[in-house]
PDB file of C-alpha atoms and ligand atoms in Angstrom:
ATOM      1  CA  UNK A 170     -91.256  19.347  22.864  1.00 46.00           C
ATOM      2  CA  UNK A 171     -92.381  16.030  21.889  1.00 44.00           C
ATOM      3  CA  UNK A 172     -93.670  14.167  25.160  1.00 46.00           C
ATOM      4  CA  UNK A 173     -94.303  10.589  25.607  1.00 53.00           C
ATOM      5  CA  UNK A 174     -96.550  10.671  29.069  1.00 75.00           C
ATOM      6  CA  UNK A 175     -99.973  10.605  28.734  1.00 93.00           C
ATOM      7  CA  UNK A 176    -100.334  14.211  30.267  1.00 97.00           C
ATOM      8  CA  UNK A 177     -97.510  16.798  30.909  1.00 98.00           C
ATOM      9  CA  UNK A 178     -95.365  17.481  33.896  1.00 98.00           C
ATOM     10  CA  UNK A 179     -97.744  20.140  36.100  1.00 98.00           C
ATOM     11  CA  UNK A 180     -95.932  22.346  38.113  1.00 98.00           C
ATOM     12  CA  UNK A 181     -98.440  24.798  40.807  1.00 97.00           C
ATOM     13  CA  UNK A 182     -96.242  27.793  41.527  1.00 98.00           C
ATOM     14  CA  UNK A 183     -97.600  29.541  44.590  1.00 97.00           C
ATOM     15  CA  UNK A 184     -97.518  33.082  46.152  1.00 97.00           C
ATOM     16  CA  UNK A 185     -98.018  32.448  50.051  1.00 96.00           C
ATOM     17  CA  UNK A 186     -98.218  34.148  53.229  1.00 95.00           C
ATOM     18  CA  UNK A 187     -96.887  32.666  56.630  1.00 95.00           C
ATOM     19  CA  UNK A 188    -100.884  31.535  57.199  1.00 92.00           C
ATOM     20  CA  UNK A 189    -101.051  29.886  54.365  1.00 92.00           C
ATOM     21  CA  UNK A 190    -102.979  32.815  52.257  1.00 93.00           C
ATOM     22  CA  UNK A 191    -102.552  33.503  48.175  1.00 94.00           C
ATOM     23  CA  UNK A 192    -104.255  36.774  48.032  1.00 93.00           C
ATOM     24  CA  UNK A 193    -104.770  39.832  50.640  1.00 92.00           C
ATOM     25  CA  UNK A 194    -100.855  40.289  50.592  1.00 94.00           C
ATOM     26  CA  UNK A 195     -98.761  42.063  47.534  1.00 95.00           C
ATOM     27  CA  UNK A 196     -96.230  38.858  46.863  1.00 96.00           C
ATOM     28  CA  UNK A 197     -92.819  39.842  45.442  1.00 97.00           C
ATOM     29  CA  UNK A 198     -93.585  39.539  41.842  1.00 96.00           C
ATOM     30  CA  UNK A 199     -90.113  40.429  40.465  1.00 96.00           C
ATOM     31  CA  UNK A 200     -88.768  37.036  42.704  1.00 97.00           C
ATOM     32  CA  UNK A 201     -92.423  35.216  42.008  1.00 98.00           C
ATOM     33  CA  UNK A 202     -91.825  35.338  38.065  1.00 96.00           C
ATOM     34  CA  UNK A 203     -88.107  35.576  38.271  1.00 97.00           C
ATOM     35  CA  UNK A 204     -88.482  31.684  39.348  1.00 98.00           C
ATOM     36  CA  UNK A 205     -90.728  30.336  36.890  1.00 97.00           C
ATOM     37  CA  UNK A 206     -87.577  30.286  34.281  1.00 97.00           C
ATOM     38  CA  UNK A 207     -86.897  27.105  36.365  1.00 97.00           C
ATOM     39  CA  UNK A 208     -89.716  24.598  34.294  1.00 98.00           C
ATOM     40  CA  UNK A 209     -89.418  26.162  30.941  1.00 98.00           C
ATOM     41  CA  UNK A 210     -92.981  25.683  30.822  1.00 98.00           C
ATOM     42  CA  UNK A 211     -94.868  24.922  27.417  1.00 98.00           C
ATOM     43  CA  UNK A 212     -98.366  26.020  28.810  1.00 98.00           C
ATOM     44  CA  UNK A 213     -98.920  28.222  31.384  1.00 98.00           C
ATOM     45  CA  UNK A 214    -102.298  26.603  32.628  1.00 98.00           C
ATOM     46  CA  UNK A 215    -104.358  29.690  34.884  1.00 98.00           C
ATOM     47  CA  UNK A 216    -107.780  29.836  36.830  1.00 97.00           C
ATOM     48  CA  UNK A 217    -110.364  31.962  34.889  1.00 98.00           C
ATOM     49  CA  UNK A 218    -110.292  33.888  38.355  1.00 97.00           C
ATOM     50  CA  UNK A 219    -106.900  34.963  38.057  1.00 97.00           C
ATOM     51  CA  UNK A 220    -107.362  36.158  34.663  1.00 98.00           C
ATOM     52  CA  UNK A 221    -110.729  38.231  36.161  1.00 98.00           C
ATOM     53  CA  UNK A 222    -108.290  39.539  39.014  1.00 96.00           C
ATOM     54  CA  UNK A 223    -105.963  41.551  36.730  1.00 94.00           C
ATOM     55  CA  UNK A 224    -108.513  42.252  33.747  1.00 93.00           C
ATOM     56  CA  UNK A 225    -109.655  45.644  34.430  1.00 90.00           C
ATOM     57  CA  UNK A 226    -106.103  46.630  34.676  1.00 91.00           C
ATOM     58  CA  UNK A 227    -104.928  44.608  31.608  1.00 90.00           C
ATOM     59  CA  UNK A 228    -108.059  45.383  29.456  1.00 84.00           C
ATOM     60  CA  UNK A 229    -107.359  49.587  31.170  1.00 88.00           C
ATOM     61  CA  UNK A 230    -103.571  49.370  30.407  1.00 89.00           C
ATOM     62  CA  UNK A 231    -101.323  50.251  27.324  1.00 91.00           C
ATOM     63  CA  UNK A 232    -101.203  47.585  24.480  1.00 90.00           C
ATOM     64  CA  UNK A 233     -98.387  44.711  25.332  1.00 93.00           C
ATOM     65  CA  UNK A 234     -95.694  44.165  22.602  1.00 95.00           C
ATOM     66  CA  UNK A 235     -97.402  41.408  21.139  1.00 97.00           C
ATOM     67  CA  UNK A 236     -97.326  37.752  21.468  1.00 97.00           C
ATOM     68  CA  UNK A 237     -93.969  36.249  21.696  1.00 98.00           C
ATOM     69  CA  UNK A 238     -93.762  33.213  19.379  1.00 98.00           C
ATOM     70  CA  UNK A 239     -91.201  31.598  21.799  1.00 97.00           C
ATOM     71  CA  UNK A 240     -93.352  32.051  24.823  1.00 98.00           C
ATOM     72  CA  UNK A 241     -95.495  29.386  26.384  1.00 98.00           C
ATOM     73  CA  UNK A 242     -99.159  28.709  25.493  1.00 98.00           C
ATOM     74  CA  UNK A 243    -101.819  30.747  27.828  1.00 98.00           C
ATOM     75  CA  UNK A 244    -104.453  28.477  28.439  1.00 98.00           C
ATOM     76  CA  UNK A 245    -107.281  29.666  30.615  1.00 98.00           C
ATOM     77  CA  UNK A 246    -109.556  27.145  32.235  1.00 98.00           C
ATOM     78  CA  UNK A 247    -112.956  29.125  31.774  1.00 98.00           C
ATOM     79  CA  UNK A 248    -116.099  26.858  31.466  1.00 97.00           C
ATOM     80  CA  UNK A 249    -118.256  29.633  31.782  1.00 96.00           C
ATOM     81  CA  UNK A 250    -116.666  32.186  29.424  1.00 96.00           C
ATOM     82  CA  UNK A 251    -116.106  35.128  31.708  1.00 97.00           C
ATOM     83  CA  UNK A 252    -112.890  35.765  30.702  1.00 97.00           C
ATOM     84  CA  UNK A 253    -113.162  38.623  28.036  1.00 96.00           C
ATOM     85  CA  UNK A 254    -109.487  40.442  27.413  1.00 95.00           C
ATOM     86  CA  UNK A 255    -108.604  37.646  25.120  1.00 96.00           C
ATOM     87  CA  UNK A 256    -106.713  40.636  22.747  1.00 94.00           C
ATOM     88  CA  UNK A 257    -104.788  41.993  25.642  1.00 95.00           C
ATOM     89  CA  UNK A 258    -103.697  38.295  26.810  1.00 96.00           C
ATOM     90  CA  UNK A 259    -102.174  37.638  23.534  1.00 96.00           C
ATOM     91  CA  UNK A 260    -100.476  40.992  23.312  1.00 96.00           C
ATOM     92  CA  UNK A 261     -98.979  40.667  27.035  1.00 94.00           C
ATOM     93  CA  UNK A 262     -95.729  39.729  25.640  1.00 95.00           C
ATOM     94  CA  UNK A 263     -95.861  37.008  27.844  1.00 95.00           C
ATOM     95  CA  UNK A 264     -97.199  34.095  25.423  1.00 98.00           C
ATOM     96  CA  UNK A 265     -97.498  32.660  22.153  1.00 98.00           C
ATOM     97  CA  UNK A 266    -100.989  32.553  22.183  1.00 98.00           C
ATOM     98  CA  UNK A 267    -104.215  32.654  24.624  1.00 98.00           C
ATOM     99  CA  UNK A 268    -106.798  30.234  24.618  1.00 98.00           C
ATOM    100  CA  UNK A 269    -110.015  29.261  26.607  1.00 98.00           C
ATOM    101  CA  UNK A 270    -110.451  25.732  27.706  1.00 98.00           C
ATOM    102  CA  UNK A 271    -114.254  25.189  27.599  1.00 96.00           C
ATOM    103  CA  UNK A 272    -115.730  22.466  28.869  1.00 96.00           C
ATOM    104  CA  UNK A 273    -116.839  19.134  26.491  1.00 93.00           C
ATOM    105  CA  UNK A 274    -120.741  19.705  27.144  1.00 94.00           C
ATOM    106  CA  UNK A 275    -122.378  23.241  28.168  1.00 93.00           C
ATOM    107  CA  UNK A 276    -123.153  23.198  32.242  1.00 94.00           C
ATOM    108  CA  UNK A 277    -120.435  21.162  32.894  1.00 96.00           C
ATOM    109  CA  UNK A 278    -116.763  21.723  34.382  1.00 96.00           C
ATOM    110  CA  UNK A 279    -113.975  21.440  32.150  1.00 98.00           C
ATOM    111  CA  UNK A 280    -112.136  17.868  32.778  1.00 98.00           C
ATOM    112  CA  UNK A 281    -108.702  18.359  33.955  1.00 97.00           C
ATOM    113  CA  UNK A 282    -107.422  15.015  33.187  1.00 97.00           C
ATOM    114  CA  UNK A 283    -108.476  15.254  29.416  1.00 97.00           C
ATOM    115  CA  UNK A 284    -107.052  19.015  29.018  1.00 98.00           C
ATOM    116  CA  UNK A 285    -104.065  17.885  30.661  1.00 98.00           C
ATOM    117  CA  UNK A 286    -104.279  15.028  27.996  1.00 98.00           C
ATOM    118  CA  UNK A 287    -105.348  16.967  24.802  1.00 98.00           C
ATOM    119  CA  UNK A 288    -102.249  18.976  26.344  1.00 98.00           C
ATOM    120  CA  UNK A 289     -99.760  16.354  25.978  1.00 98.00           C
ATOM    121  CA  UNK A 290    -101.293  15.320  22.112  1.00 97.00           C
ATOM    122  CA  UNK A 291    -100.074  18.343  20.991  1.00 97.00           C
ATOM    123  CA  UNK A 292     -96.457  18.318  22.397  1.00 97.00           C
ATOM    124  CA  UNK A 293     -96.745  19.677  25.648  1.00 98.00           C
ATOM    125  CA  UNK A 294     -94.408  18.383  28.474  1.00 98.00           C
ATOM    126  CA  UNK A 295     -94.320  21.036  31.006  1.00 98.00           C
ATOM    127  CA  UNK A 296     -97.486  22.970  32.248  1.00 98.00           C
ATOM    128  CA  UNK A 297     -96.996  25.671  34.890  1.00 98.00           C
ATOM    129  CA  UNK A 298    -100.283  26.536  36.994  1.00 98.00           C
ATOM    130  CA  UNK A 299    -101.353  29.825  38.257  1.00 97.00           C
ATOM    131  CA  UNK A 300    -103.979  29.881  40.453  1.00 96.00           C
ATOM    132  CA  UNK A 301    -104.768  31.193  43.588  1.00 93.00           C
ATOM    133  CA  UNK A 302    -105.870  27.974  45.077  1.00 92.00           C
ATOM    134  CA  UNK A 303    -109.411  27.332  42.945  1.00 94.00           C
ATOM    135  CA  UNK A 304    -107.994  25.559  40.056  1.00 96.00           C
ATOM    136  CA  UNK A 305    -104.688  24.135  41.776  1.00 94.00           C
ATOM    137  CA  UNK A 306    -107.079  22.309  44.384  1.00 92.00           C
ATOM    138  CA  UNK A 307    -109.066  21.221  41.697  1.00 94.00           C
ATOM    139  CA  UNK A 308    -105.898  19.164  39.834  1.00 95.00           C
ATOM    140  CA  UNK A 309    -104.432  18.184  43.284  1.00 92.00           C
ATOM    141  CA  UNK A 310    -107.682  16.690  44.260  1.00 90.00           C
ATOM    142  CA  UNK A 311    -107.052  14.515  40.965  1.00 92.00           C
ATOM    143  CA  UNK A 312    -103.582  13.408  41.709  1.00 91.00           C
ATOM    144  CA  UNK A 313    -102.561  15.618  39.089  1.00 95.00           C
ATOM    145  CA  UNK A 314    -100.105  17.667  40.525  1.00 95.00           C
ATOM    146  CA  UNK A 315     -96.430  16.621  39.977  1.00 97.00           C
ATOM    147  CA  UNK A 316     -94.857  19.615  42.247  1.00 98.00           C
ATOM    148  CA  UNK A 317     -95.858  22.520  44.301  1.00 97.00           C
ATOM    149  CA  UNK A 318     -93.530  25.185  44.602  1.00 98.00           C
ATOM    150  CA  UNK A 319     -94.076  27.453  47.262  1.00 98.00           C
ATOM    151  CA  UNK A 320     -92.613  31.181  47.682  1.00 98.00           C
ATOM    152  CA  UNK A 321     -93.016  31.974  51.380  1.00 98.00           C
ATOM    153  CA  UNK A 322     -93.419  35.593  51.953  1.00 98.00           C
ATOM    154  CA  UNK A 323     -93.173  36.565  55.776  1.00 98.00           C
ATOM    155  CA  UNK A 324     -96.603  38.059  56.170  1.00 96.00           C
ATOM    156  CA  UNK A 325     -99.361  37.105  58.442  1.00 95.00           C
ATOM    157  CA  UNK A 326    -102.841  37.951  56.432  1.00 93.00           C
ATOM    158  CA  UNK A 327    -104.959  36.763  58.876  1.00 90.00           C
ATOM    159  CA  UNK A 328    -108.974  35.680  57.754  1.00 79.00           C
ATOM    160  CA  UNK A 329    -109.518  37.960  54.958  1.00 75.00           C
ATOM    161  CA  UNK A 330    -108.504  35.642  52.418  1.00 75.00           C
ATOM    162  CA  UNK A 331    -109.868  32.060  51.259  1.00 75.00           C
ATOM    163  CA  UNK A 332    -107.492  29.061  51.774  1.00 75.00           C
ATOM    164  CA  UNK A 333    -105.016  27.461  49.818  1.00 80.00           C
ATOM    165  CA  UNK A 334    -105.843  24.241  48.470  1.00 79.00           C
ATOM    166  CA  UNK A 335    -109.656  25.036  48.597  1.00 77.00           C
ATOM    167  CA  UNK A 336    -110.414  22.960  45.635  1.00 72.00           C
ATOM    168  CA  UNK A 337    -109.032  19.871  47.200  1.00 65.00           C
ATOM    169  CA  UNK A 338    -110.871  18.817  50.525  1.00 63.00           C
ATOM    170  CA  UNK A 339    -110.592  15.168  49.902  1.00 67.00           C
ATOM    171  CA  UNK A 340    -107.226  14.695  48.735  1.00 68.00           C
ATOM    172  CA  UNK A 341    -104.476  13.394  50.708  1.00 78.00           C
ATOM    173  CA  UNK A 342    -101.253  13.461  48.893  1.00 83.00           C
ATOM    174  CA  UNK A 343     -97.433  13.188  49.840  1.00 90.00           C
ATOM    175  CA  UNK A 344     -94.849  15.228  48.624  1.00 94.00           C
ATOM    176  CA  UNK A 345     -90.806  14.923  49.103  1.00 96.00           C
ATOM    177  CA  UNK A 346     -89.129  18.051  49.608  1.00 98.00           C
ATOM    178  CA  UNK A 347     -86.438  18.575  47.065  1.00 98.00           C
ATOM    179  CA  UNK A 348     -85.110  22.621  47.599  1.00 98.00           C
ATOM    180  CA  UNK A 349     -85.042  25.111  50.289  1.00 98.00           C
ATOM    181  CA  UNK A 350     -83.456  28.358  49.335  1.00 98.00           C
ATOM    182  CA  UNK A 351     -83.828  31.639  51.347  1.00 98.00           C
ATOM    183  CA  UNK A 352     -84.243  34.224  49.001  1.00 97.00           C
ATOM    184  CA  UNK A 353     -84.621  38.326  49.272  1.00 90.00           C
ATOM    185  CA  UNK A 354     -86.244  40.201  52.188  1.00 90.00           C
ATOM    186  CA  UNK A 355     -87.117  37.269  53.981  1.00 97.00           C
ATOM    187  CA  UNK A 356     -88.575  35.084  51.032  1.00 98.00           C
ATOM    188  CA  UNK A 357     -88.529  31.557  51.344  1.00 98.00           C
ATOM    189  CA  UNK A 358     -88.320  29.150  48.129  1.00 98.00           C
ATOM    190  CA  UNK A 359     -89.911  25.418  48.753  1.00 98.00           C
ATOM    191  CA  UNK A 360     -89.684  22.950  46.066  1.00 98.00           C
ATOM    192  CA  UNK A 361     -91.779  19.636  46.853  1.00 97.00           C
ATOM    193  CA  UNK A 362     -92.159  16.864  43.845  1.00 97.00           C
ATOM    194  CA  UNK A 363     -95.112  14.514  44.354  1.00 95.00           C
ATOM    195  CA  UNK A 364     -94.029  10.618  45.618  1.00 92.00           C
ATOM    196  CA  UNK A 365     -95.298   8.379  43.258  1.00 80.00           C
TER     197      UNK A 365
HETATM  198  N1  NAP B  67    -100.490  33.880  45.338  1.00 58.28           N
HETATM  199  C1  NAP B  67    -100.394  33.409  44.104  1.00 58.28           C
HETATM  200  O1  NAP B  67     -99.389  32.797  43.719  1.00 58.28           O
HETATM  201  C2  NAP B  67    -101.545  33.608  43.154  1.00 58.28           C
HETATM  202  C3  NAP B  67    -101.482  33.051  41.883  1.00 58.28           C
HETATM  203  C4  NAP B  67    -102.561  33.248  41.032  1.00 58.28           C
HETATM  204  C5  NAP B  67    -103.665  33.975  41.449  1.00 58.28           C
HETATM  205  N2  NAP B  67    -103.673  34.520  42.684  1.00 58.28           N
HETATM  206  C6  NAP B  67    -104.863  35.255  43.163  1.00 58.28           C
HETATM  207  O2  NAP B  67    -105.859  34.269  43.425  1.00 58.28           O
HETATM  208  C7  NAP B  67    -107.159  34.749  43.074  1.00 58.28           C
HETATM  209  C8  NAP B  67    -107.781  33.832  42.035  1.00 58.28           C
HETATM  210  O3  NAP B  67    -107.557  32.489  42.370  1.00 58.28           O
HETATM  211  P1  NAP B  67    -108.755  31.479  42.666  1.00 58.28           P
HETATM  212  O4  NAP B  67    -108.167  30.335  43.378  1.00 58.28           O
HETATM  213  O5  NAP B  67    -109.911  32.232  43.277  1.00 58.28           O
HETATM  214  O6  NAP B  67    -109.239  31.054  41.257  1.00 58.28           O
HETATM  215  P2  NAP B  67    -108.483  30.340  40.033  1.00 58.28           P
HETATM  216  O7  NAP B  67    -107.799  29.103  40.463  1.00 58.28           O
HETATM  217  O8  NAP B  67    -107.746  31.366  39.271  1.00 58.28           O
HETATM  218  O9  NAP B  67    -109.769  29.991  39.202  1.00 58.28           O
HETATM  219  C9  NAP B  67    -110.584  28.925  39.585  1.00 58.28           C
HETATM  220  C10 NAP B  67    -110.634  28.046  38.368  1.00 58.28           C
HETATM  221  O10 NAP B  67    -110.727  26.717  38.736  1.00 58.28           O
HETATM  222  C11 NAP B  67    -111.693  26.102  37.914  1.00 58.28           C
HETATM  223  N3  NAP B  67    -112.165  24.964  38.677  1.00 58.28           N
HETATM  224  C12 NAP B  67    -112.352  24.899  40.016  1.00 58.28           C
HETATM  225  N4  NAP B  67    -112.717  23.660  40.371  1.00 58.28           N
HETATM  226  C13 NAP B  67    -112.756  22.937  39.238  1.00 58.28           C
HETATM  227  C14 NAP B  67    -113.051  21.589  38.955  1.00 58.28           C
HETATM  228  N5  NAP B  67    -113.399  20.727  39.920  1.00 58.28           N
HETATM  229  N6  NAP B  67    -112.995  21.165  37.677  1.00 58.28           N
HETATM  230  C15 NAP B  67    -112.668  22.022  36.699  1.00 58.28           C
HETATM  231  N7  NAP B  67    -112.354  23.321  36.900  1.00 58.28           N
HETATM  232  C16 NAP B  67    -112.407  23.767  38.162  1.00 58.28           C
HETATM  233  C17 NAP B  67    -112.707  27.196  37.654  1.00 58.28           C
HETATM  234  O11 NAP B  67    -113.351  26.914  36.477  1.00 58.28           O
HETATM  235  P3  NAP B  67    -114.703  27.655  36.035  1.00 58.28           P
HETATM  236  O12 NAP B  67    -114.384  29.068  35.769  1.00 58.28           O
HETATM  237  O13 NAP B  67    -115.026  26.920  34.809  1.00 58.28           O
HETATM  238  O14 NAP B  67    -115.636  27.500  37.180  1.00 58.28           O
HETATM  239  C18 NAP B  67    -111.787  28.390  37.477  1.00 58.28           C
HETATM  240  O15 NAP B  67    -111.274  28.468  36.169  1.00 58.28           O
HETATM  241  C19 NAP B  67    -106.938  36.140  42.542  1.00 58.28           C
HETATM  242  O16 NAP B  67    -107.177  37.051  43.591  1.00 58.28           O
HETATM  243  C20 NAP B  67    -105.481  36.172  42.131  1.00 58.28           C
HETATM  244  O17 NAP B  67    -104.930  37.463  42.179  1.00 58.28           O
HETATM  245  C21 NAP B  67    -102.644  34.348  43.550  1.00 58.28           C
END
């Protein structure tokens, strides 16, 4: 997995409702992760909030099998060390490892570019993000985002929920669309890859 870019290929797999929500609505998980076989990601790269979202119930929940040595790397962007079920992340079966990205000085943000970047030192070509819109917005704000795949469920949430992209006010970015594929009860599969 040697890569010769100066960061790695970063994928933002999405959960969405018809409105344009990523939480209030139960998305088809079994078709969500099904899909992610598709980037054969080295990291999976995920919002310190969407680690807090399913901690209870991770930290609450019978030990996983242990980490799988052929799994991805779990990184977790957490600058302000919430994030606590480190031992239950690494047993999820899921990845190789967990780790927290912290940021280079205390008080500040981690720097996307330069994870992205440390990311790539180490090997890394593909990095798969999971975020409900925080962290995602964050990289596409930066340019940083190389596709955004979107699994449209046909649900209407309505204003309970925050917005997508909400990390990414001031970026204007186009994207090609490069896969449609109606899948399930009514899912829709969009595959868009950045225009350089
Ligand atoms: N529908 C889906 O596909 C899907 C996928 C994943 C999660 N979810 C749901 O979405 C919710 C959580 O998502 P979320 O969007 O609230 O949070 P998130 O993306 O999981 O977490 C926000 C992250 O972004 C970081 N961040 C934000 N702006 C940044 C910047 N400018 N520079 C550096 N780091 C930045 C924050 O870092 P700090 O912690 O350091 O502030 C935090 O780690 C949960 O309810 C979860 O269940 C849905």
């Amino acid at each position: 997995m040697m890569s010769s870019r100066s960061r790695p290929r970063v994928i933002s797999h999405v959960a969405v409702s018809l409105d344009g929500a990523t939480t209030e609505f139960a998305p088809d998980m079994g078709v969500f992760y099904g899909l992610i076989g598709t980037w054969h990601e080295d990291v999976t790269l995920v919002g310190a909030d969407t680690i807090l979202a399913q901690e209870q119930a991770l930290a609450a929940g019978p030990r996983g099998p242990g980490p799988d040595p052929d799994g991805p790397l779990l990184a977790v962007v957490d600058s302000r060390g919430r994030v606590t079920a480190w031992e239950a992340l690494r047993n999820a079966g899921h990845w190789r490892d967990a780790i927290r990205i912290e940021a280079d000085q205390p008080g500040e943000r981690v720097d996307l570019r330069r994870t992205l970047e440390r990311l790539a030192e180490q090997g890394a070509e593909t990095v798969r993000i999971d975020s409900g819109g925080g962290l995602s917005g964050a990289l596409l704000a930066q340019g940083l985002v190389d596709e955004i795949s979107l699994l449209v469920h046909p649900v209407v949430v309505g204003s309970g929920s925050a917005p997508l992209w909400y990390g990414a006010s001031d970026a204007t970015a186009m994207f090609t669309l490069e896969h449609v594929e109606s899948i399930g009860d009514g899912l829709v599969w969009l595959r868009y890859r950045h225009r350089d």
